[in-house]
Amino acid sequence: MNDVIVNSVIEADIEYLVNGSGCDVLVIFAHGAGANMHSEFMEQLAQGVGANDVQVVRFNFPYMRANVLDGKRRPPDRAVKIILDFNQQIKLLKNKFCPKKVILMGKSMGGRMSAIVAADTSVDGVICLGYPFIPLKGGDPRLAPIVECAAPLLVVQGERDKFGNKGAVNTWPEMEKVNVHWLTDGDHSFKPRKASGLTLEANMALAIAHCQQFIEKIKGS
């Protein structure tokens, strides 16, 4: 994987991590429920996508910003609070970087929030990495954000993802018009089983390639 310089930027007491140097496309990368913007998954994807002449910016949602300050683990904020904060970050980052195109990218919960925000906020694309289709406690699949997303949408999903595996997702009519790429034997973090003969590194590289191809199409649109 290419070595990409990461810059840490402080704006309004919020830390942002910036990968890449492209000026035309800004990818705003939102973390999942249980791991913040510094996680290994977030770092690898940001480096890989940022190596393709785009800027990838990471930030923490409010509950994770509080965790950084005092070290106390907290559950995710309610969706209303996360969406409000997300829109504030988008506005701030658009003004700071002045990109021609803006793409929202998110891991798990971050991808779901990206799709929700894109229903009412002007962005050029959405990338969901391990979309949390099925709540952990069970229930109906979370398809409304995907159906109502107003921007082109890419879903990159592990075939064994407990939040929505290939066998289940492919049966939902709502997904027929969605750009979905499956990672062979991958779990929610794209990790395959040893018996598959595959590696996490290979699946991560493929996930990055799918993201890069999607972004290239957005650039040319």
Short mmCIF file of C-alpha atoms in Angstrom, two decimals:
data_model
loop_
_atom_site.label_atom_id
_atom_site.label_comp_id
_atom_site.label_asym_id
_atom_site.label_seq_id
_atom_site.Cartn_x
_atom_site.Cartn_y
_atom_site.Cartn_z
CA MET A 1 0.00 0.00 0.00
CA ASN A 2 1.31 3.46 -0.83
CA ASP A 3 2.74 5.54 1.99
CA VAL A 4 0.53 8.63 2.29
CA ILE A 5 1.36 11.55 4.56
CA VAL A 6 -1.25 12.13 7.25
CA ASN A 7 -1.78 15.65 8.50
CA SER A 8 -3.56 16.41 11.75
CA VAL A 9 -5.64 19.59 11.61
CA ILE A 10 -7.44 21.29 14.49
CA GLU A 11 -10.54 23.35 13.66
CA ALA A 12 -12.94 24.65 16.32
CA ASP A 13 -11.33 22.27 18.88
CA ILE A 14 -12.04 19.26 16.65
CA GLU A 15 -9.18 17.13 15.31
CA TYR A 16 -9.22 16.03 11.68
CA LEU A 17 -6.87 13.59 9.98
CA VAL A 18 -6.15 14.37 6.33
CA ASN A 19 -4.74 11.81 3.87
CA GLY A 20 -3.81 12.59 0.27
CA SER A 21 -3.21 15.79 -1.61
CA GLY A 22 -5.81 16.03 -4.38
CA CYS A 23 -7.83 19.22 -4.48
CA ASP A 24 -10.75 18.31 -6.75
CA VAL A 25 -12.32 15.51 -4.70
CA LEU A 26 -12.89 15.51 -0.95
CA VAL A 27 -13.81 12.22 0.74
CA ILE A 28 -15.26 12.72 4.22
CA PHE A 29 -14.72 9.43 6.07
CA ALA A 30 -16.94 8.62 9.09
CA HIS A 31 -16.08 5.92 11.64
CA GLY A 32 -18.27 3.09 12.94
CA ALA A 33 -20.00 2.71 16.27
CA GLY A 34 -17.23 1.06 18.26
CA ALA A 35 -13.92 2.31 16.85
CA ASN A 36 -12.82 5.89 16.23
CA MET A 37 -11.03 7.57 13.32
CA HIS A 38 -7.65 6.19 14.47
CA SER A 39 -8.61 2.52 14.05
CA GLU A 40 -6.47 0.32 11.81
CA PHE A 41 -9.37 -0.19 9.39
CA MET A 42 -9.95 3.56 9.05
CA GLU A 43 -6.22 4.20 8.63
CA GLN A 44 -5.77 1.59 5.90
CA LEU A 45 -8.77 2.72 3.88
CA ALA A 46 -7.86 6.40 4.24
CA GLN A 47 -4.29 5.74 3.10
CA GLY A 48 -5.38 3.62 0.14
CA VAL A 49 -8.08 5.96 -1.11
CA GLY A 50 -5.91 9.01 -0.41
CA ALA A 51 -3.19 7.64 -2.68
CA ASN A 52 -5.42 8.23 -5.72
CA ASP A 53 -5.20 12.04 -6.01
CA VAL A 54 -8.02 12.79 -3.57
CA GLN A 55 -8.12 14.12 -0.03
CA VAL A 56 -9.61 11.88 2.65
CA VAL A 57 -10.61 13.59 5.89
CA ARG A 58 -11.48 11.73 9.08
CA PHE A 59 -13.11 13.08 12.22
CA ASN A 60 -14.72 11.73 15.39
CA PHE A 61 -18.41 12.02 16.21
CA PRO A 62 -19.23 13.78 19.53
CA TYR A 63 -19.27 10.66 21.75
CA MET A 64 -15.86 9.63 20.44
CA ARG A 65 -14.49 13.15 20.92
CA ALA A 66 -15.57 12.90 24.56
CA ASN A 67 -13.91 9.48 24.85
CA VAL A 68 -10.61 10.95 23.60
CA LEU A 69 -10.75 13.55 26.39
CA ASP A 70 -11.53 11.31 29.36
CA GLY A 71 -10.95 7.75 28.17
CA LYS A 72 -14.49 6.62 29.07
CA ARG A 73 -16.25 4.37 26.59
CA ARG A 74 -19.69 5.57 25.55
CA PRO A 75 -22.43 4.20 23.31
CA PRO A 76 -23.02 6.08 20.07
CA ASP A 77 -25.04 9.27 20.27
CA ARG A 78 -28.60 9.21 18.97
CA ALA A 79 -28.88 9.41 15.20
CA VAL A 80 -30.33 12.94 15.34
CA LYS A 81 -27.25 14.25 17.16
CA ILE A 82 -24.83 12.37 14.88
CA ILE A 83 -26.56 13.64 11.73
CA LEU A 84 -26.51 17.23 13.01
CA ASP A 85 -22.79 16.97 13.77
CA PHE A 86 -22.11 15.26 10.43
CA ASN A 87 -23.76 18.10 8.52
CA GLN A 88 -21.72 20.63 10.49
CA GLN A 89 -18.50 18.79 9.57
CA ILE A 90 -19.49 18.69 5.89
CA LYS A 91 -20.17 22.41 5.84
CA LEU A 92 -16.91 23.24 7.60
CA LEU A 93 -14.82 20.96 5.39
CA LYS A 94 -16.42 22.18 2.16
CA ASN A 95 -15.54 25.74 3.15
CA LYS A 96 -11.99 24.77 4.11
CA PHE A 97 -11.04 22.64 1.10
CA CYS A 98 -13.37 24.10 -1.59
CA PRO A 99 -13.54 20.79 -3.53
CA LYS A 100 -15.28 20.30 -6.86
CA LYS A 101 -16.74 16.98 -5.69
CA VAL A 102 -17.66 15.70 -2.20
CA ILE A 103 -18.05 12.02 -1.38
CA LEU A 104 -19.17 10.67 1.98
CA MET A 105 -17.57 7.38 3.03
CA GLY A 106 -18.34 5.47 6.20
CA LYS A 107 -17.54 2.28 8.06
CA SER A 108 -20.65 0.45 9.30
CA MET A 109 -22.66 3.04 11.28
CA GLY A 110 -20.69 5.79 9.53
CA GLY A 111 -21.86 4.45 6.17
CA ARG A 112 -25.47 4.34 7.30
CA MET A 113 -25.22 7.92 8.57
CA SER A 114 -23.62 8.93 5.26
CA ALA A 115 -26.55 7.51 3.29
CA ILE A 116 -29.05 9.25 5.59
CA VAL A 117 -27.28 12.60 5.32
CA ALA A 118 -27.08 12.28 1.53
CA ALA A 119 -30.88 12.21 1.30
CA ASP A 120 -31.03 15.91 2.20
CA THR A 121 -27.48 17.22 1.75
CA SER A 122 -25.83 17.95 -1.59
CA VAL A 123 -22.97 15.46 -2.07
CA ASP A 124 -21.71 13.68 -5.17
CA GLY A 125 -21.48 10.11 -3.90
CA VAL A 126 -21.69 7.78 -0.90
CA ILE A 127 -19.52 4.77 -0.04
CA CYS A 128 -20.70 2.32 2.63
CA LEU A 129 -18.06 -0.09 3.96
CA GLY A 130 -19.76 -2.95 5.77
CA TYR A 131 -23.28 -1.52 5.82
CA PRO A 132 -25.19 -2.53 9.01
CA PHE A 133 -28.31 -3.87 7.32
CA ILE A 134 -29.54 -5.99 10.25
CA PRO A 135 -29.65 -4.55 13.80
CA LEU A 136 -27.78 -6.71 16.34
CA LYS A 137 -31.02 -7.28 18.24
CA GLY A 138 -32.77 -8.33 15.05
CA GLY A 139 -35.62 -6.71 13.15
CA ASP A 140 -36.28 -5.44 9.68
CA PRO A 141 -33.28 -4.55 7.49
CA ARG A 142 -32.25 -0.90 7.46
CA LEU A 143 -32.98 -0.28 3.80
CA ALA A 144 -34.62 3.16 3.96
CA PRO A 145 -31.32 5.12 4.01
CA ILE A 146 -30.13 3.26 0.92
CA VAL A 147 -33.43 3.63 -0.94
CA GLU A 148 -33.73 7.33 -0.08
CA CYS A 149 -30.07 8.24 -0.74
CA ALA A 150 -30.06 10.97 -3.41
CA ALA A 151 -26.44 10.41 -4.52
CA PRO A 152 -24.75 7.52 -6.36
CA LEU A 153 -24.12 4.78 -3.79
CA LEU A 154 -21.47 2.07 -3.45
CA VAL A 155 -21.68 -0.72 -0.87
CA VAL A 156 -18.59 -2.86 -0.20
CA GLN A 157 -19.58 -5.82 1.95
CA GLY A 158 -18.00 -9.01 3.29
CA GLU A 159 -19.82 -12.13 2.14
CA ARG A 160 -20.13 -13.34 5.77
CA ASP A 161 -21.01 -9.98 7.34
CA LYS A 162 -23.25 -10.69 10.33
CA PHE A 163 -25.00 -7.38 9.72
CA GLY A 164 -25.97 -8.44 6.21
CA ASN A 165 -24.46 -11.40 4.37
CA LYS A 166 -24.55 -12.10 0.66
CA GLY A 167 -27.27 -14.73 0.89
CA ALA A 168 -29.66 -12.32 2.62
CA VAL A 169 -28.84 -9.02 0.92
CA ASN A 170 -29.14 -10.44 -2.58
CA THR A 171 -32.77 -11.41 -1.90
CA TRP A 172 -33.94 -7.86 -1.21
CA PRO A 173 -35.49 -6.14 -4.27
CA GLU A 174 -34.40 -2.74 -2.93
CA MET A 175 -30.76 -3.70 -3.55
CA GLU A 176 -31.17 -4.44 -7.26
CA LYS A 177 -30.26 -0.88 -8.28
CA VAL A 178 -27.42 -0.52 -5.74
CA ASN A 179 -23.76 -0.85 -6.71
CA VAL A 180 -22.67 -3.70 -4.39
CA HIS A 181 -19.24 -5.38 -4.38
CA TRP A 182 -18.74 -8.52 -2.30
CA LEU A 183 -15.46 -9.42 -0.63
CA THR A 184 -14.96 -13.18 -0.67
CA ASP A 185 -15.47 -14.82 2.74
CA GLY A 186 -15.08 -11.43 4.45
CA ASP A 187 -16.69 -10.63 7.80
CA HIS A 188 -17.89 -7.19 8.96
CA SER A 189 -14.30 -5.92 8.87
CA PHE A 190 -13.59 -7.79 5.59
CA LYS A 191 -11.47 -10.47 7.31
CA PRO A 192 -11.73 -13.93 5.68
CA ARG A 193 -11.28 -17.25 7.47
CA LYS A 194 -7.89 -18.95 7.20
CA ALA A 195 -9.55 -21.96 5.59
CA SER A 196 -10.62 -19.77 2.67
CA GLY A 197 -7.01 -19.39 1.56
CA LEU A 198 -7.54 -15.62 1.34
CA THR A 199 -6.07 -12.79 3.41
CA LEU A 200 -7.37 -9.65 5.02
CA GLU A 201 -4.72 -7.68 3.11
CA ALA A 202 -6.10 -8.92 -0.20
CA ASN A 203 -9.68 -8.05 0.74
CA MET A 204 -8.65 -4.60 1.97
CA ALA A 205 -6.77 -3.95 -1.26
CA LEU A 206 -9.84 -5.01 -3.26
CA ALA A 207 -12.09 -2.77 -1.14
CA ILE A 208 -9.77 0.18 -1.81
CA ALA A 209 -9.77 -0.61 -5.53
CA HIS A 210 -13.59 -0.62 -5.62
CA CYS A 211 -13.64 2.75 -3.82
CA GLN A 212 -11.08 4.21 -6.22
CA GLN A 213 -13.04 3.03 -9.27
CA PHE A 214 -16.24 4.54 -7.87
CA ILE A 215 -14.49 7.85 -7.16
CA GLU A 216 -13.04 7.94 -10.67
CA LYS A 217 -16.56 7.66 -12.10
CA ILE A 218 -17.70 10.53 -9.86
CA LYS A 219 -14.73 12.62 -11.03
CA GLY A 220 -15.73 12.14 -14.63
CA SER A 221 -19.43 12.82 -14.17
#
